[in-house]
Coordinates of C-alpha atoms in Angstrom, one line a residue:
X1 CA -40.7 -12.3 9.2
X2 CA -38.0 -14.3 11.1
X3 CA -39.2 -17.9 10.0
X4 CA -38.9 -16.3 6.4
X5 CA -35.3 -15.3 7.6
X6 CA -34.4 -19.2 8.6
X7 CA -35.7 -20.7 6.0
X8 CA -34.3 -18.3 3.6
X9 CA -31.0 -19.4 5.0
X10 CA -31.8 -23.2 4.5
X11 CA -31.9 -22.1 1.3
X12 CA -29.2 -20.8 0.8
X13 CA -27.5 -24.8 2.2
X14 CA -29.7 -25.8 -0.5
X15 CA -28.5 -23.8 -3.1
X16 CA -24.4 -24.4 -2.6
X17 CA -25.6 -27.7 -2.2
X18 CA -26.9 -27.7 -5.5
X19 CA -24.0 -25.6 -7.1
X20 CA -21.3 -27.9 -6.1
X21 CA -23.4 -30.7 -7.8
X22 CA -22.9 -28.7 -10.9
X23 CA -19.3 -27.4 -10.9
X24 CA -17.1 -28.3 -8.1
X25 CA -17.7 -32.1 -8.0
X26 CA -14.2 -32.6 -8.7
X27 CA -12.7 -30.8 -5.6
X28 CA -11.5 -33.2 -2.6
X29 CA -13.4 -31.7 0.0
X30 CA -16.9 -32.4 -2.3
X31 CA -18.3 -35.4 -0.3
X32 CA -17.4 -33.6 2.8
X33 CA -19.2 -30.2 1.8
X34 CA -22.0 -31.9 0.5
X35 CA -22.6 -33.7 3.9
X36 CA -21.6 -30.7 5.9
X37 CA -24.2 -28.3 4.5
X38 CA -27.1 -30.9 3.9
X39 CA -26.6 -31.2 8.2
X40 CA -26.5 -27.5 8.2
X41 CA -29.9 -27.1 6.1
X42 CA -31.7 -29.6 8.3
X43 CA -30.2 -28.3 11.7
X44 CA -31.8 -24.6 10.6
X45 CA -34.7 -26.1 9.3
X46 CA -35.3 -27.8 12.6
X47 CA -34.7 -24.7 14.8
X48 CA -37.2 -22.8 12.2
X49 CA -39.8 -25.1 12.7
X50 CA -39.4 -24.4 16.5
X51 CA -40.2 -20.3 15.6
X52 CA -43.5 -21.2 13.8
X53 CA -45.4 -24.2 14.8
X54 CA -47.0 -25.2 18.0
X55 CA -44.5 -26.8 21.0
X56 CA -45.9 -30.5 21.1
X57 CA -47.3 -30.7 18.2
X58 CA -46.9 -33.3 15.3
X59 CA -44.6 -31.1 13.5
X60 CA -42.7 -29.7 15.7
X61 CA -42.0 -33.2 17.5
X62 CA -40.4 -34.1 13.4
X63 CA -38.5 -31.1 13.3
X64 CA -36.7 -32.1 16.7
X65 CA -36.0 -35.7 16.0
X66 CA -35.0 -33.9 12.4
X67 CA -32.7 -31.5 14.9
X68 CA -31.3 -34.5 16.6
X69 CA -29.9 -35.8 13.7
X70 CA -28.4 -33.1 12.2
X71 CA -27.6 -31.0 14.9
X72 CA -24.4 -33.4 16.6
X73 CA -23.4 -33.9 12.9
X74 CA -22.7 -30.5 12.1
X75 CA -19.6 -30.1 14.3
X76 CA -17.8 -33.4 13.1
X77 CA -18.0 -32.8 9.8
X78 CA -17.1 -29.2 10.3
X79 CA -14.2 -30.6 11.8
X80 CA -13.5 -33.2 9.0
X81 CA -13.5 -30.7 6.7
X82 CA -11.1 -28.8 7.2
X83 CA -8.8 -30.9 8.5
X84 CA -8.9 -32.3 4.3
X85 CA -8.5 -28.2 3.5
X86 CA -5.3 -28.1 5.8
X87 CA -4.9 -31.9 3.8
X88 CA -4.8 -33.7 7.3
X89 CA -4.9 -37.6 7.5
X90 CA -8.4 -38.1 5.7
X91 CA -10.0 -39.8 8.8
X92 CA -9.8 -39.7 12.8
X93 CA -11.1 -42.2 15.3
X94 CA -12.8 -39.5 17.2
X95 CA -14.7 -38.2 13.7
X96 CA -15.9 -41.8 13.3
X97 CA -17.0 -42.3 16.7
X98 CA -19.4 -39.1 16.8
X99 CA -21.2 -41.0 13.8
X100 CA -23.0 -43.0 16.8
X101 CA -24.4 -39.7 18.6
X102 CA -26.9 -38.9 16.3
X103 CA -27.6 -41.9 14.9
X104 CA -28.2 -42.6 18.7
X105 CA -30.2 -39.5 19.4
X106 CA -32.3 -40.1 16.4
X107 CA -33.1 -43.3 17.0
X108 CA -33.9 -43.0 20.7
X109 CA -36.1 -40.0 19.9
X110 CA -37.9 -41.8 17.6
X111 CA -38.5 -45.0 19.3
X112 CA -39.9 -42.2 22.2
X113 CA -42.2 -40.3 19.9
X114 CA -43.7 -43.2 19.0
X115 CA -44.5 -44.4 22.8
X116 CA -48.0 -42.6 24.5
X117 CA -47.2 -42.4 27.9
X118 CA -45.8 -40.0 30.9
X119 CA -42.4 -41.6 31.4
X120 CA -41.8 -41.8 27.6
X121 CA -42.9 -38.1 27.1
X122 CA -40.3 -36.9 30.4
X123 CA -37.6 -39.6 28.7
X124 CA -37.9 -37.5 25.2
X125 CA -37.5 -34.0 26.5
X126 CA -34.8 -35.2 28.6
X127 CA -33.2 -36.8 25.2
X128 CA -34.2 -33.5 23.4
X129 CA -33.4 -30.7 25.4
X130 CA -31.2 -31.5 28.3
X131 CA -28.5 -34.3 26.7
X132 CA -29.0 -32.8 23.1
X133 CA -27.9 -29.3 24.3
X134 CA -25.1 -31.0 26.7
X135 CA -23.7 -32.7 23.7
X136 CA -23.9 -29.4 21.0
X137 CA -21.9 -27.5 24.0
X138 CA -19.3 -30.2 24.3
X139 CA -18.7 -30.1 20.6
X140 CA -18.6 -26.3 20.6
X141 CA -15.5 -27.0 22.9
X142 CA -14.0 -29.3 21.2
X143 CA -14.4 -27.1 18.3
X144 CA -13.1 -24.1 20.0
X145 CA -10.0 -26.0 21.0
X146 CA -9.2 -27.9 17.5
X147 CA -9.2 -23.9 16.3
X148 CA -7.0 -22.7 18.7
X149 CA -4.6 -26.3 18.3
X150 CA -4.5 -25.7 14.3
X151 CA -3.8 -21.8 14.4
X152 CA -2.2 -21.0 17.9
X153 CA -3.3 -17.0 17.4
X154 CA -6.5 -14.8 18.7
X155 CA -8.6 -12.7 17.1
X156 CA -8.8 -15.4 14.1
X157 CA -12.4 -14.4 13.1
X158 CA -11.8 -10.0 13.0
X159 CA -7.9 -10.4 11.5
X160 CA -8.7 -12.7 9.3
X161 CA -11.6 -11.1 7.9
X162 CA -9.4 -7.6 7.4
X163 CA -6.7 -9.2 6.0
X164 CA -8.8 -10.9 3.2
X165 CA -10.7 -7.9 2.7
X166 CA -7.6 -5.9 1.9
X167 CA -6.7 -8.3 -0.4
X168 CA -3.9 -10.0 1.0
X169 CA -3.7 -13.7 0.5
X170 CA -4.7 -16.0 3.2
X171 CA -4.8 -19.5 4.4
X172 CA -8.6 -21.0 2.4
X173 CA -9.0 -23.3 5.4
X174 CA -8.3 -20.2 8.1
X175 CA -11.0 -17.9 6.2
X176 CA -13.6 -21.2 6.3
X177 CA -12.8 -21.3 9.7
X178 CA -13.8 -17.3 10.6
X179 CA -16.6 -17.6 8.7
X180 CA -17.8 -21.2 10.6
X181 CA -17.3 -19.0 13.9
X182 CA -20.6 -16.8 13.0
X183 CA -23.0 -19.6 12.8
X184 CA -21.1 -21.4 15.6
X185 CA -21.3 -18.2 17.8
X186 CA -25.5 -18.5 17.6
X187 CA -25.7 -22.3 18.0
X188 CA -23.6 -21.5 21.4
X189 CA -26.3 -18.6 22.4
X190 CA -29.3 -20.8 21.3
X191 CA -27.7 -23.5 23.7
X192 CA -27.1 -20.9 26.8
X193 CA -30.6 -19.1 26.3
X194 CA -32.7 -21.7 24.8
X195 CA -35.4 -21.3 22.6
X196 CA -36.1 -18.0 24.3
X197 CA -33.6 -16.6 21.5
X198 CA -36.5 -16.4 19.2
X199 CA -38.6 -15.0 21.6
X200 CA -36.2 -12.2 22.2
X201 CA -36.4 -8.4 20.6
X202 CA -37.2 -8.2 16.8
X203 CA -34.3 -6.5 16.2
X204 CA -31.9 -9.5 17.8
X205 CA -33.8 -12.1 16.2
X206 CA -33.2 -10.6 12.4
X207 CA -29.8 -10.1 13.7
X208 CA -29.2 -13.8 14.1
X209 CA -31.1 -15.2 11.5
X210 CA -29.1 -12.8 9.2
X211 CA -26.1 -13.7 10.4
X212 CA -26.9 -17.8 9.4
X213 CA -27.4 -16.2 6.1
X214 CA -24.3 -14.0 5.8
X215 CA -22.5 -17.3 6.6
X216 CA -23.9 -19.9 4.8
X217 CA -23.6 -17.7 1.5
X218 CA -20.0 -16.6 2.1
X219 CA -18.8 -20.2 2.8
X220 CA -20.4 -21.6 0.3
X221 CA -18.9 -19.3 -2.1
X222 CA -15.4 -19.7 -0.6
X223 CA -15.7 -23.8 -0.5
X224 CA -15.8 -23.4 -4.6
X225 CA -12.6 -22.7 -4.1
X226 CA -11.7 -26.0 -2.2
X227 CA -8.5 -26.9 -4.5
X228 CA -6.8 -24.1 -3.8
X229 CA -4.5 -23.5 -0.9
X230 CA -4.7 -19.7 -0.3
X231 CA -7.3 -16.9 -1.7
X232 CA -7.6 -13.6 -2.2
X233 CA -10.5 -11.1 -2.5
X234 CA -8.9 -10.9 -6.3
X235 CA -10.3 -14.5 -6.8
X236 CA -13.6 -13.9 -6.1
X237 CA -13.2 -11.6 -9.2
X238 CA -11.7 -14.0 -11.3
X239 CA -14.8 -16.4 -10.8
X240 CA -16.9 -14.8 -13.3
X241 CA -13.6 -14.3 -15.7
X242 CA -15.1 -15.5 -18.5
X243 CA -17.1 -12.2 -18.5
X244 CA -15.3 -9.6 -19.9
X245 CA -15.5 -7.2 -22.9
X246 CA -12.9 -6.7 -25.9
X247 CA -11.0 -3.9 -24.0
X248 CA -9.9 -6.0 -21.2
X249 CA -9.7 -9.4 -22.2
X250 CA -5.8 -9.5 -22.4
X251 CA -6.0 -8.1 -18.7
X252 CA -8.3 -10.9 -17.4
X253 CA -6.7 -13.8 -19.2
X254 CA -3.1 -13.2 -18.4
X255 CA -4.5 -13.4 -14.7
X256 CA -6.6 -16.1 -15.2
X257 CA -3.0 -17.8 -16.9
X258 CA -0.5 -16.0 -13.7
X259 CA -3.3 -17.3 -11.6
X260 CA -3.4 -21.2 -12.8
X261 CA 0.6 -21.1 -12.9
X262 CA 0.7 -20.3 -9.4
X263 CA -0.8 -23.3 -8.3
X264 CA -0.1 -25.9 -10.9
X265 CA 2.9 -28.5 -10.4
X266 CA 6.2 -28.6 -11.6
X267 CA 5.6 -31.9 -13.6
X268 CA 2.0 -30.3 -15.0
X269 CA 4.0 -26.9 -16.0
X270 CA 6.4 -29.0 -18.0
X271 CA 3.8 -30.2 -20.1
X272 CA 2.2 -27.4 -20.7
X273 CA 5.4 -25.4 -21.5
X274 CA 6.5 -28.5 -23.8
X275 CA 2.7 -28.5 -25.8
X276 CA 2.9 -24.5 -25.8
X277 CA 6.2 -24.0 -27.0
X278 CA 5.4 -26.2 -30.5
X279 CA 3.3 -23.4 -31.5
X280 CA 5.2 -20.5 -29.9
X281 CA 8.7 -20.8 -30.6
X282 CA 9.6 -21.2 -26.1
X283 CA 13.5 -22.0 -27.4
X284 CA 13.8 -18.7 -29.8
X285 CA 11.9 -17.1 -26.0
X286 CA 14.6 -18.4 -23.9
X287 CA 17.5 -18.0 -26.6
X288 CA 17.0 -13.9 -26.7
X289 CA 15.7 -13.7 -22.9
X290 CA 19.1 -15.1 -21.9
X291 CA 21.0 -11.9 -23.0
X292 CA 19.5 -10.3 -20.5
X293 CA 19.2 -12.8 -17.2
X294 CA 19.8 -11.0 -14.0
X295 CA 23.2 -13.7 -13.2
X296 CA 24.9 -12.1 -16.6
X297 CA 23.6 -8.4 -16.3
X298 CA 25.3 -8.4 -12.7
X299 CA 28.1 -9.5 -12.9
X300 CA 28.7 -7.7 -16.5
X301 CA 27.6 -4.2 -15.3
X302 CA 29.7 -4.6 -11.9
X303 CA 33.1 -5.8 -13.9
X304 CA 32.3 -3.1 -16.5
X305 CA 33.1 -0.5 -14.0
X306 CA 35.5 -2.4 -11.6
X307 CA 38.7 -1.8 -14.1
X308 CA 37.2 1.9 -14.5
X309 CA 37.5 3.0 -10.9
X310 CA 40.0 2.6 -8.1
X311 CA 39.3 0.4 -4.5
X312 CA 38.7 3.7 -2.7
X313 CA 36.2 5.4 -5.0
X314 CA 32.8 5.5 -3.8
X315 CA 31.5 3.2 -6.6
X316 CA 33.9 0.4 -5.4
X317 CA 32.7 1.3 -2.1
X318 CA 29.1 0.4 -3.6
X319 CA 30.4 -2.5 -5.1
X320 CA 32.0 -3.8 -2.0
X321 CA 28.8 -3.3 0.1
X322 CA 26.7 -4.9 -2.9
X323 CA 28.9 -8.0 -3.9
X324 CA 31.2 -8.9 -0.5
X325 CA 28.3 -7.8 2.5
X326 CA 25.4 -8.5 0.6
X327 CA 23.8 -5.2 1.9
X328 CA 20.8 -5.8 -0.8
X329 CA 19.9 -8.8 1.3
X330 CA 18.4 -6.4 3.8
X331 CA 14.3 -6.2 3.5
X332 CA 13.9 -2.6 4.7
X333 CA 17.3 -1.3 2.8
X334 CA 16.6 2.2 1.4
X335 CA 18.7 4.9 -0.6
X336 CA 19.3 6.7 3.2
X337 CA 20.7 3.7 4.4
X338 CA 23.5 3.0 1.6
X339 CA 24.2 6.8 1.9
X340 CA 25.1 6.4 5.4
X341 CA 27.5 3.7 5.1
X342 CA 29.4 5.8 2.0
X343 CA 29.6 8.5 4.0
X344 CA 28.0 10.4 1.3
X345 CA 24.6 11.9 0.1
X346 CA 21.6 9.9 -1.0
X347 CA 21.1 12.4 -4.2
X348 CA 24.6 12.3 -5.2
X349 CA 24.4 8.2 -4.2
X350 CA 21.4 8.0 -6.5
X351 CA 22.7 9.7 -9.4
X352 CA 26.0 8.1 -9.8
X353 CA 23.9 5.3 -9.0
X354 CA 21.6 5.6 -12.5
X355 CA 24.7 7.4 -14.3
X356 CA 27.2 4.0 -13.7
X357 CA 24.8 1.0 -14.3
X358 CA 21.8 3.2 -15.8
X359 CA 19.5 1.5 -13.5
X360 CA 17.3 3.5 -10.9
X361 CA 18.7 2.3 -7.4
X362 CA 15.1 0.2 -6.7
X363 CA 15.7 -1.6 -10.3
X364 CA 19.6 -2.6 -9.2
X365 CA 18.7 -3.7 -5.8
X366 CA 15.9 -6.0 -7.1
X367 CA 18.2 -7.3 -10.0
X368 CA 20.7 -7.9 -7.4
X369 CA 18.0 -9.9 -5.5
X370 CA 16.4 -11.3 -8.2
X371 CA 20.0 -12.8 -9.5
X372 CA 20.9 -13.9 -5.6
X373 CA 17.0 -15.8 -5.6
X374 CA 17.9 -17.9 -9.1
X375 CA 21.3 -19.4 -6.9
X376 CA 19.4 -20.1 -4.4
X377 CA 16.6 -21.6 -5.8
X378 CA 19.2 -24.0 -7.4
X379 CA 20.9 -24.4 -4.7
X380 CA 17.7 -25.3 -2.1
X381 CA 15.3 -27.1 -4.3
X382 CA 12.7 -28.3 -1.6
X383 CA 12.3 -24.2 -0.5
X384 CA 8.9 -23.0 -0.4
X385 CA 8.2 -19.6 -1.7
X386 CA 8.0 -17.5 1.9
X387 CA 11.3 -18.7 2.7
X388 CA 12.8 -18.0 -0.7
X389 CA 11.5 -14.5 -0.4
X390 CA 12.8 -13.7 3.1
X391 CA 16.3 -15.5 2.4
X392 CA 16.3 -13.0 -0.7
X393 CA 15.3 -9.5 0.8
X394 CA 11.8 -9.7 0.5
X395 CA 9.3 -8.9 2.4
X396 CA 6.7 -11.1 1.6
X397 CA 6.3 -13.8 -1.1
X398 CA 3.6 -12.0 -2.9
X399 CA 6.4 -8.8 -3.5
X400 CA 9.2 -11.5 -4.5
X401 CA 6.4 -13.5 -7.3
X402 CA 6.0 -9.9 -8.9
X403 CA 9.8 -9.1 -8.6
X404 CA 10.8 -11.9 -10.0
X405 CA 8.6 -12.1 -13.3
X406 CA 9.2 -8.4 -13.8
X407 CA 12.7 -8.8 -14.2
X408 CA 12.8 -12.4 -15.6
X409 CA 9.6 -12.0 -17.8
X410 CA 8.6 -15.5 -16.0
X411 CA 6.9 -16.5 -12.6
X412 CA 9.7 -18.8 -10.1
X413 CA 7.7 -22.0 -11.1
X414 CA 7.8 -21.2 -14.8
X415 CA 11.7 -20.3 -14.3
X416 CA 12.0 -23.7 -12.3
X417 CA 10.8 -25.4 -14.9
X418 CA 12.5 -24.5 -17.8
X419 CA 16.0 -24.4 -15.7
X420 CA 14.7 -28.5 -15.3
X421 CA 13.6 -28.8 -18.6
X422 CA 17.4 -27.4 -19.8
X423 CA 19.4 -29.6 -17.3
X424 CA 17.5 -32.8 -18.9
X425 CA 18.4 -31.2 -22.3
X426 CA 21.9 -31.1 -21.6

């Protein structure tokens, strides 16, 4: 039962192996998967050989030489890969040095196989147990330490985890990492017990040999996603978009489309906007949308009313709060809050709220947020999208993306782009 469990999970390295032949040959962090999991396979194969076949025999003496090899590699390329996921200079002197250890280890275990005598026997498990297990353990350290260097925060494998599974977006490189912890977490107890672990109660043995299997799928899976920066629980749902029926195929390709916008360049979204808007009219789009931009439906509604009232009323009081202090800049800012400062009522607030611009007070305050994002935007053109959103009100960039194409009918990088594509224009 448990050697069916291990080698199911070699398997599994064999099957994302496979898979990313197929379709993700084109990501940048191919080579390195490919290599990573074929060490993976090997290294699990090796310790599954140790479960079933006879300690000394033919066999098992393969599967350890076949352990030596892959074993030291796993680590490095672990490493290696996602350093290219965080897009970290593409090699390190350090990466290229642990090359030698199990070439090393292989070759000296070999050679020692080979040899039929006492010393050479002692000389081989030395090699295969005692320096083998050192260097896996120093590895793990260094392993545990580049995690804690790239991140700088604990509880990486449980927070992640829950944050992905709630569907928040989160670094792809951070989630490869929680994952890399489960199978990382067994090497380290194989090392400490030895092979005793498989000698161990039933129940703990399927335990750990489910765990390689939980882990090898799920990062597998995720490394299909190795050109993107951050994922979600909602792309694991758009991997299989192409299967939909008639009702809800407008649903899935506008997110396949908000999805693909979302990471595509500025340079590759003016092509595309340049070879879509032959067919579809973008000029006649832009022509009517501009009625109605957040800049000119500001600053019309609030002069509308500025002739209409005098300085002390409580809608120039608004005003003064909105336009001069920039009180919609605050994140947390709630009807209670603007209340307080008039000195008034948040249902009478609210009313002559919707009654003066006839706009609910969330609407205005995100139009007023909205409109303050497009200056800056303009005005900070190397921003990234988190600080946008905070500089803006927001709580989170996520919030600001749907804000913003809500109210302008466009995502930021689509606005972006046709704000460049009207500047070269003019």
């Amino acid at each position: 039962m448990l050697s069916l469990y291990f080698f199911t999970s070699v398997a599994a390295c064999l099957f994302w192996v496979i898979i990313h032949l197929m379709i993700a040959s084109r990501t940048d962090t191919f080579h390195l998967f490919i290599a990573l999991f074929t060490a993976c396979g090997l290294y699990i194969y090796s310790e599954a050989c140790h479960v079933v076949l006879e300690p000394g025999s033919s066999m098992d003496t393969i599967a350890t030489i076949t352990g030596m090899l892959a074993g030291p590699s796993v680590i490095p390329l672990l490493i290696t890969y996602l350093r290219r996921l965080m897009h970290s200079p593409r090699s390190h002197p350090i990466t290229v040095m642990w090359v030698v250890i199990p070439a090393a280890l292989f070759t000296a275990g070999t050679v020692l196989s080979l040899l039929s005598s006492k010393e050479a026997d002692e000389l081989f498990h030395t090699i295969t147990v005692d320096i083998y297990n050192m260097i896996l353990a120093i590895e793990l350290v260094i392993l545990l330490g580049f995690i804690v260097v790239m991140l700088r925060q604990r509880r990486l494998l449980i927070g992640t985890l829950l944050k992905f599974f709630r569907g928040q977006k989160i670094s792809l490189a951070r989630l490869q990492m929680s994952v890399a912890m489960i199978p990382m977490a067994v090497m380290a107890a194989r090392i400490g017990i030895g092979y005793n672990l498989y000698a161990l109660d039933l129940w703990v043995q399927l335990t750990t040999a489910t765990l390689l299997l939980f882990s090898a799928l799920l990062f597998g899976l995720n490394a299909l996603f190795g050109a993107k920066v951050n994922i979600s629980w909602k792309d694991y749902r758009l991997l299989i978009r192409y299967n939909y029926g008639k009702q809800n195929k407008d649903e899935v390709v506008e997110a396949m489309l908000n999805d693909l916008l979302d990471e595509a360049e500025e340079e590759a979204l003016r092509r595309i906007q340049e070879k879509i808007g032959e067919n579809l009219h973008i000029e006649e789009w832009h022509a009517e949308a501009k009625k109605d931009t957040p800049t000119q439906l500001t600053t019309n509604i609030f002069t509308a009313v500025s002739d209409s009232w005098d300085e002390n009323s409580l809608i120039s009081r608004f005003q003064h709060l909105m336009m001069d202090e920039h009180l919609f800049l605050h994140p947390r800012l709630t009807l209670d809050d603007v209340a307080e400062r008039l000195n008034s009522n948040k249902t009478y607030v609210s009313k002559l709220v919707n009654n003066t611009y006839n706009l609910g007070f969330p609407e205005l305050i995100n139009t007023l947020r909205i409109d303050y994002a497009e200056q800056y935007i303009l005005s900070h053109r190397e921003a990234k999208q988190e600080e946008i959103a905070q500089s803006c009100g927001f709580l989170s960039a996520s919030s600001f993306n749907t804000t913003f194409k809500k109210v302008t009918g466009m995502t930021p990088k689509v606005w972006i782009a046709s704000m460049e594509r009207q500047r070269v224009k003019e």
